[in-house]
Amino acid sequence: MPRAINVLALDGGGIRGIIAAHLLQALSQRAGAPPHQLFDLIAGTSTGGIIALGVGAAVRDGAPAETSELLDLYMSEGPRIFARHWYTGMTQYLRPKYSPRPLEAVLAKFFGEARLAGALTPLLIASYDLRSQQPFFFKSHRIAADASYDWPLRLVARATSAAPTYFPPLLAARGPAQYAFVDGGILANNPAMAAYAEARRLYPGAAAINLIAIGTGDRFDALPVRPARRWGLLQWARQIVPVMMDSVSEGVDYELREVLRPPLAGAFFRLQPQLQRASPAMDDVSPANLRHLADDARRFLEEQAPLVAQAAAALAPRGAGAAGG
């Protein structure tokens, strides 16, 4: 008999991934099972892609990482990844703001030699290939038919989080194919719609699709309208990445509320706190802001406890037969 399919989508947002990790931890605890047992598909973009890989693949002796490990990763390694120097303000107009080496070292240590084939539930990780100028989705469920899709997790994590202006693209090759990956946030910072489409393809006989999309905090940093009317390339270069990523996320929210509304089968839950104390910046790793991000997540969980409980109640541990194509 057809059953309901549970899908998780995790937004991008840099260091604001602290919020998503807190919300996912609370949701899993409320549902009574780890994410890989609750969801039939886990999708992620950028920082959400890193979380998706951590909780959805075998990275610790055949087991996934705990969400607490990911929180520790952000709190301890965030300042290293987004390390600023006295010359950062001058050079960011000529090259990426940050060196990729600290990020790559952190990802290599966290994921080790784990590969996408170790996915414990189907994974969908968003990136974009500059060479072909096409979206590129890392799909663990394609590996059974094509072994070339079995990428090291550290490279998948690096590819999905290469935010333009922040980090350089990841140059990679698989056989004759050459890639230049940048952050999937330029096309799916909120990967919920991509996850919904993939779930429909993976599970065509599903009785319903329950989709939970977890955000990294809604920004309230309104741009100054009068000055923006006169902005050129230089001024927009500082704003276009966060503006573009946030607008894409909000557009997806609207689309899915329309797609997954009664009488259609399934449900859509959006867990997205308002940023009240935390900075909207993707790279503010000051000790105060790290605390504020956690505070905003906890406040949301307290104020929206009924919503979180409703989302958890819609989930049931997934059956033994995960899709493989």
Tab-separated table of C-alpha atoms in Angstrom:
chain	number	residue	atom	x	y	z
A	1	MET	CA	0.000	0.000	0.000
A	2	PRO	CA	1.426	3.444	-0.885
A	3	ARG	CA	2.833	5.335	2.079
A	4	ALA	CA	3.600	8.960	2.812
A	5	ILE	CA	7.115	10.127	1.978
A	6	ASN	CA	9.030	12.422	4.341
A	7	VAL	CA	11.404	14.979	2.824
A	8	LEU	CA	13.835	17.351	4.562
A	9	ALA	CA	15.311	20.476	2.961
A	10	LEU	CA	18.053	22.541	4.630
A	11	ASP	CA	18.792	26.127	3.575
A	12	GLY	CA	22.139	27.759	2.977
A	13	GLY	CA	23.355	30.669	5.083
A	14	GLY	CA	26.996	30.283	6.111
A	15	ILE	CA	27.582	30.442	9.848
A	16	ARG	CA	23.825	30.794	10.301
A	17	GLY	CA	23.787	27.018	9.838
A	18	ILE	CA	23.945	27.053	13.654
A	19	ILE	CA	20.223	27.868	13.554
A	20	ALA	CA	19.369	25.021	11.170
A	21	ALA	CA	21.371	22.532	13.226
A	22	HIS	CA	19.558	23.578	16.421
A	23	LEU	CA	16.145	23.250	14.766
A	24	LEU	CA	16.950	19.867	13.230
A	25	GLN	CA	18.222	18.576	16.556
A	26	ALA	CA	15.002	19.628	18.296
A	27	LEU	CA	12.822	18.167	15.527
A	28	SER	CA	14.620	14.822	15.653
A	29	GLN	CA	14.361	14.651	19.416
A	30	ARG	CA	10.648	15.426	19.254
A	31	ALA	CA	10.095	12.796	16.536
A	32	GLY	CA	12.116	10.212	18.455
A	33	ALA	CA	14.576	9.176	15.721
A	34	PRO	CA	17.673	10.510	13.933
A	35	PRO	CA	17.152	12.314	10.601
A	36	HIS	CA	18.297	9.439	8.376
A	37	GLN	CA	15.574	7.241	9.886
A	38	LEU	CA	12.862	9.891	9.611
A	39	PHE	CA	13.350	11.116	6.050
A	40	ASP	CA	13.160	9.360	2.691
A	41	LEU	CA	15.149	12.173	1.073
A	42	ILE	CA	17.388	14.832	2.617
A	43	ALA	CA	18.333	17.853	0.513
A	44	GLY	CA	20.728	20.641	1.382
A	45	THR	CA	22.425	23.695	-0.046
A	46	SER	CA	25.694	25.262	1.111
A	47	THR	CA	25.789	25.124	4.919
A	48	GLY	CA	22.573	23.091	4.712
A	49	GLY	CA	24.356	20.719	2.369
A	50	ILE	CA	27.096	20.189	4.935
A	51	ILE	CA	24.487	19.403	7.595
A	52	ALA	CA	22.621	17.078	5.204
A	53	LEU	CA	25.803	15.135	4.469
A	54	GLY	CA	26.680	14.940	8.148
A	55	VAL	CA	23.340	13.562	9.336
A	56	GLY	CA	22.471	11.568	6.224
A	57	ALA	CA	25.644	9.628	5.419
A	58	ALA	CA	27.974	7.211	7.193
A	59	VAL	CA	30.757	9.444	8.460
A	60	ARG	CA	31.507	7.770	11.824
A	61	ASP	CA	32.213	4.029	11.524
A	62	GLY	CA	29.118	3.363	9.479
A	63	ALA	CA	26.956	5.846	11.367
A	64	PRO	CA	26.012	9.469	10.685
A	65	ALA	CA	27.242	12.398	12.747
A	66	GLU	CA	25.113	13.691	15.587
A	67	THR	CA	23.601	17.149	15.148
A	68	SER	CA	25.497	18.113	18.302
A	69	GLU	CA	28.741	17.351	16.441
A	70	LEU	CA	27.728	19.730	13.677
A	71	LEU	CA	26.897	22.427	16.204
A	72	ASP	CA	30.319	21.948	17.779
A	73	LEU	CA	31.857	22.170	14.310
A	74	TYR	CA	30.262	25.563	13.638
A	75	MET	CA	31.059	26.972	17.054
A	76	SER	CA	34.685	25.816	17.134
A	77	GLU	CA	35.693	26.027	13.467
A	78	GLY	CA	33.548	28.916	12.206
A	79	PRO	CA	36.111	31.533	13.318
A	80	ARG	CA	38.832	29.581	11.505
A	81	ILE	CA	36.836	29.237	8.270
A	82	PHE	CA	35.838	32.899	8.191
A	83	ALA	CA	39.115	34.303	9.513
A	84	ARG	CA	39.599	37.961	8.627
A	85	HIS	CA	42.892	39.762	8.316
A	86	TRP	CA	43.815	43.421	8.309
A	87	TYR	CA	43.925	43.380	4.512
A	88	THR	CA	40.580	41.573	3.949
A	89	GLY	CA	38.635	44.790	3.452
A	90	MET	CA	40.947	45.901	0.649
A	91	THR	CA	41.451	42.627	-1.195
A	92	GLN	CA	37.815	41.410	-1.230
A	93	TYR	CA	37.120	43.586	-4.273
A	94	LEU	CA	39.834	41.835	-6.257
A	95	ARG	CA	39.557	38.207	-5.118
A	96	PRO	CA	37.411	35.959	-2.899
A	97	LYS	CA	37.057	37.256	0.624
A	98	TYR	CA	38.403	34.094	2.254
A	99	SER	CA	41.025	31.494	1.483
A	100	PRO	CA	39.488	28.044	0.888
A	101	ARG	CA	42.275	26.256	2.764
A	102	PRO	CA	40.800	26.474	6.287
A	103	LEU	CA	37.384	25.368	5.009
A	104	GLU	CA	38.906	22.457	3.102
A	105	ALA	CA	40.950	21.401	6.125
A	106	VAL	CA	37.862	21.459	8.381
A	107	LEU	CA	35.814	19.436	5.885
A	108	ALA	CA	38.621	16.905	5.381
A	109	LYS	CA	38.914	16.387	9.137
A	110	PHE	CA	35.154	16.117	9.701
A	111	PHE	CA	34.276	13.843	6.764
A	112	GLY	CA	37.550	11.977	6.410
A	113	GLU	CA	37.432	9.417	3.601
A	114	ALA	CA	33.634	8.998	3.703
A	115	ARG	CA	31.938	8.969	0.315
A	116	LEU	CA	28.497	9.694	-1.067
A	117	ALA	CA	27.891	5.956	-1.523
A	118	GLY	CA	27.652	5.775	2.263
A	119	ALA	CA	24.358	7.680	2.247
A	120	LEU	CA	21.937	6.168	4.753
A	121	THR	CA	18.964	7.748	3.002
A	122	PRO	CA	18.858	9.374	-0.460
A	123	LEU	CA	20.734	12.684	-0.474
A	124	LEU	CA	20.356	15.648	-2.838
A	125	ILE	CA	23.044	18.333	-2.559
A	126	ALA	CA	22.843	21.463	-4.715
A	127	SER	CA	25.720	23.107	-6.544
A	128	TYR	CA	26.272	24.978	-9.822
A	129	ASP	CA	28.845	24.214	-12.506
A	130	LEU	CA	30.359	27.336	-14.059
A	131	ARG	CA	31.865	25.395	-16.963
A	132	SER	CA	28.541	24.129	-18.287
A	133	GLN	CA	26.543	26.960	-16.669
A	134	GLN	CA	24.097	24.361	-15.409
A	135	PRO	CA	22.809	23.325	-11.994
A	136	PHE	CA	24.562	20.249	-10.628
A	137	PHE	CA	22.889	18.076	-8.012
A	138	PHE	CA	24.938	15.462	-6.193
A	139	LYS	CA	22.527	12.520	-5.891
A	140	SER	CA	23.528	9.537	-3.801
A	141	HIS	CA	20.785	7.410	-5.345
A	142	ARG	CA	22.401	7.657	-8.800
A	143	ILE	CA	25.529	5.816	-7.711
A	144	ALA	CA	24.002	2.358	-8.127
A	145	ALA	CA	23.623	2.995	-11.862
A	146	ASP	CA	26.718	5.182	-12.355
A	147	ALA	CA	29.697	4.840	-10.017
A	148	SER	CA	31.103	8.205	-11.171
A	149	TYR	CA	28.575	9.886	-8.886
A	150	ASP	CA	30.349	8.488	-5.826
A	151	TRP	CA	32.166	11.654	-4.750
A	152	PRO	CA	34.092	12.086	-1.477
A	153	LEU	CA	31.830	13.901	0.989
A	154	ARG	CA	34.478	16.534	1.670
A	155	LEU	CA	34.402	17.551	-2.009
A	156	VAL	CA	30.599	17.572	-2.160
A	157	ALA	CA	30.560	19.786	0.931
A	158	ARG	CA	33.162	22.106	-0.589
A	159	ALA	CA	31.292	22.291	-3.903
A	160	THR	CA	27.946	23.195	-2.372
A	161	SER	CA	29.429	25.865	-0.071
A	162	ALA	CA	31.657	27.797	-2.500
A	163	ALA	CA	29.693	31.040	-2.161
A	164	PRO	CA	30.673	33.557	-4.865
A	165	THR	CA	32.731	36.469	-3.497
A	166	TYR	CA	33.368	34.479	-0.292
A	167	PHE	CA	35.268	31.425	-1.594
A	168	PRO	CA	36.738	30.472	-4.973
A	169	PRO	CA	35.036	27.763	-7.057
A	170	LEU	CA	35.996	24.136	-6.544
A	171	LEU	CA	37.790	22.843	-9.629
A	172	ALA	CA	37.210	19.108	-9.965
A	173	ALA	CA	37.327	16.332	-12.537
A	174	ARG	CA	35.598	12.958	-12.895
A	175	GLY	CA	37.081	11.081	-15.817
A	176	PRO	CA	36.981	13.373	-18.860
A	177	ALA	CA	34.433	15.718	-17.263
A	178	GLN	CA	35.793	18.975	-15.829
A	179	TYR	CA	33.830	21.057	-13.307
A	180	ALA	CA	34.017	24.446	-11.614
A	181	PHE	CA	31.534	24.258	-8.750
A	182	VAL	CA	30.089	27.215	-6.882
A	183	ASP	CA	27.542	27.467	-4.087
A	184	GLY	CA	24.177	25.904	-4.867
A	185	GLY	CA	22.569	28.924	-3.249
A	186	ILE	CA	22.695	30.818	-6.520
A	187	LEU	CA	19.899	28.567	-7.777
A	188	ALA	CA	18.392	26.828	-4.723
A	189	ASN	CA	19.396	28.451	-1.458
A	190	ASN	CA	16.194	26.932	-0.135
A	191	PRO	CA	16.329	23.518	-1.846
A	192	ALA	CA	12.786	22.545	-0.868
A	193	MET	CA	11.304	22.789	-4.364
A	194	ALA	CA	14.202	20.800	-5.845
A	195	ALA	CA	13.686	18.246	-3.073
A	196	TYR	CA	9.970	18.033	-3.819
A	197	ALA	CA	10.624	17.456	-7.523
A	198	GLU	CA	13.241	14.799	-6.756
A	199	ALA	CA	10.933	13.059	-4.291
A	200	ARG	CA	8.198	12.878	-6.940
A	201	ARG	CA	10.687	11.261	-9.328
A	202	LEU	CA	12.154	8.904	-6.724
A	203	TYR	CA	8.848	7.812	-5.220
A	204	PRO	CA	6.219	8.039	-7.979
A	205	GLY	CA	3.816	5.858	-6.045
A	206	ALA	CA	3.929	7.870	-2.816
A	207	ALA	CA	0.549	8.401	-1.173
A	208	ALA	CA	1.650	11.857	0.021
A	209	ILE	CA	4.744	13.993	0.501
A	210	ASN	CA	5.430	15.634	3.851
A	211	LEU	CA	8.111	18.276	3.347
A	212	ILE	CA	9.913	20.067	6.157
A	213	ALA	CA	12.110	22.995	5.121
A	214	ILE	CA	14.487	24.351	7.769
A	215	GLY	CA	15.898	27.845	7.345
A	216	THR	CA	18.891	29.699	8.747
A	217	GLY	CA	17.050	32.809	9.861
A	218	ASP	CA	15.019	35.468	8.082
A	219	ARG	CA	16.921	38.701	7.520
A	220	PHE	CA	15.517	42.130	8.309
A	221	ASP	CA	18.390	44.150	6.865
A	222	ALA	CA	16.394	46.289	4.427
A	223	LEU	CA	18.515	47.940	1.769
A	224	PRO	CA	18.508	51.752	1.571
A	225	VAL	CA	16.245	52.460	-1.396
A	226	ARG	CA	17.462	55.932	-2.329
A	227	PRO	CA	21.177	55.079	-2.513
A	228	ALA	CA	20.402	51.754	-4.229
A	229	ARG	CA	18.840	53.628	-7.145
A	230	ARG	CA	22.318	54.906	-8.018
A	231	TRP	CA	24.298	51.745	-7.342
A	232	GLY	CA	26.546	50.287	-10.021
A	233	LEU	CA	28.609	47.110	-10.200
A	234	LEU	CA	30.859	47.958	-7.253
A	235	GLN	CA	28.041	48.726	-4.796
A	236	TRP	CA	25.850	45.820	-5.891
A	237	ALA	CA	28.789	43.412	-5.659
A	238	ARG	CA	28.635	43.677	-1.860
A	239	GLN	CA	24.889	43.024	-1.692
A	240	ILE	CA	23.858	40.822	-4.594
A	241	VAL	CA	24.768	37.409	-3.117
A	242	PRO	CA	22.686	37.673	0.104
A	243	VAL	CA	19.861	39.512	-1.703
A	244	MET	CA	19.696	36.851	-4.411
A	245	MET	CA	19.884	33.897	-2.023
A	246	ASP	CA	17.211	35.242	0.325
A	247	SER	CA	14.811	36.152	-2.479
A	248	VAL	CA	15.157	32.664	-3.970
A	249	SER	CA	14.382	31.113	-0.581
A	250	GLU	CA	11.266	33.197	-0.063
A	251	GLY	CA	10.038	32.442	-3.585
A	252	VAL	CA	10.302	28.713	-2.918
A	253	ASP	CA	8.292	29.094	0.288
A	254	TYR	CA	5.444	30.667	-1.689
A	255	GLU	CA	5.539	28.000	-4.397
A	256	LEU	CA	5.427	25.076	-1.989
A	257	ARG	CA	2.639	26.553	0.102
A	258	GLU	CA	0.607	26.590	-3.093
A	259	VAL	CA	1.692	23.141	-4.273
A	260	LEU	CA	1.213	21.362	-0.941
A	261	ARG	CA	-2.059	22.821	0.205
A	262	PRO	CA	-5.365	20.974	0.594
A	263	PRO	CA	-6.888	19.064	-1.075
A	264	LEU	CA	-3.534	17.768	-2.334
A	265	ALA	CA	-2.049	15.008	-0.212
A	266	GLY	CA	0.880	15.938	1.980
A	267	ALA	CA	2.000	18.869	4.085
A	268	PHE	CA	4.590	21.641	4.036
A	269	PHE	CA	6.237	22.897	7.218
A	270	ARG	CA	8.594	25.868	7.121
A	271	LEU	CA	10.775	26.289	10.210
A	272	GLN	CA	12.321	29.727	9.769
A	273	PRO	CA	13.160	31.970	12.744
A	274	GLN	CA	13.311	35.739	12.539
A	275	LEU	CA	16.759	37.066	13.301
A	276	GLN	CA	16.322	39.301	16.314
A	277	ARG	CA	19.670	39.284	18.099
A	278	ALA	CA	21.885	37.586	15.509
A	279	SER	CA	23.551	39.274	12.557
A	280	PRO	CA	22.180	38.449	9.085
A	281	ALA	CA	25.741	38.169	7.766
A	282	MET	CA	26.818	34.746	6.572
A	283	ASP	CA	30.316	35.236	7.992
A	284	ASP	CA	29.906	37.019	11.332
A	285	VAL	CA	31.769	34.629	13.619
A	286	SER	CA	32.233	36.950	16.565
A	287	PRO	CA	31.688	35.189	19.910
A	288	ALA	CA	28.657	37.381	20.589
A	289	ASN	CA	27.015	36.522	17.275
A	290	LEU	CA	27.600	32.792	17.672
A	291	ARG	CA	25.695	33.042	20.947
A	292	HIS	CA	22.967	35.177	19.366
A	293	LEU	CA	22.404	32.639	16.579
A	294	ALA	CA	21.840	29.912	19.139
A	295	ASP	CA	19.595	32.247	21.154
A	296	ASP	CA	17.414	33.047	18.132
A	297	ALA	CA	17.041	29.331	17.398
A	298	ARG	CA	16.054	28.536	20.979
A	299	ARG	CA	13.590	31.423	21.057
A	300	PHE	CA	11.924	30.138	17.895
A	301	LEU	CA	11.662	26.640	19.347
A	302	GLU	CA	9.968	28.039	22.436
A	303	GLU	CA	7.603	30.409	20.646
A	304	GLN	CA	6.761	27.974	17.827
A	305	ALA	CA	6.628	24.801	19.910
A	306	PRO	CA	3.185	23.827	18.500
A	307	LEU	CA	4.478	24.119	14.914
A	308	VAL	CA	7.540	22.005	15.691
A	309	ALA	CA	5.335	19.424	17.416
A	310	GLN	CA	2.995	19.336	14.418
A	311	ALA	CA	5.916	18.826	12.024
A	312	ALA	CA	7.352	16.057	14.200
A	313	ALA	CA	3.965	14.356	14.416
A	314	ALA	CA	3.793	14.176	10.619
A	315	LEU	CA	6.955	12.070	10.582
A	316	ALA	CA	7.329	8.375	11.160
A	317	PRO	CA	10.558	6.374	10.923
A	318	ARG	CA	11.046	5.406	7.293
A	319	GLY	CA	10.530	1.854	6.085
A	320	ALA	CA	13.270	-0.527	5.135
A	321	GLY	CA	12.837	-0.049	1.418
A	322	ALA	CA	14.573	3.161	0.397
A	323	ALA	CA	14.644	4.058	-3.250
A	324	GLY	CA	17.782	3.395	-5.180
A	325	GLY	CA	17.365	4.938	-8.616
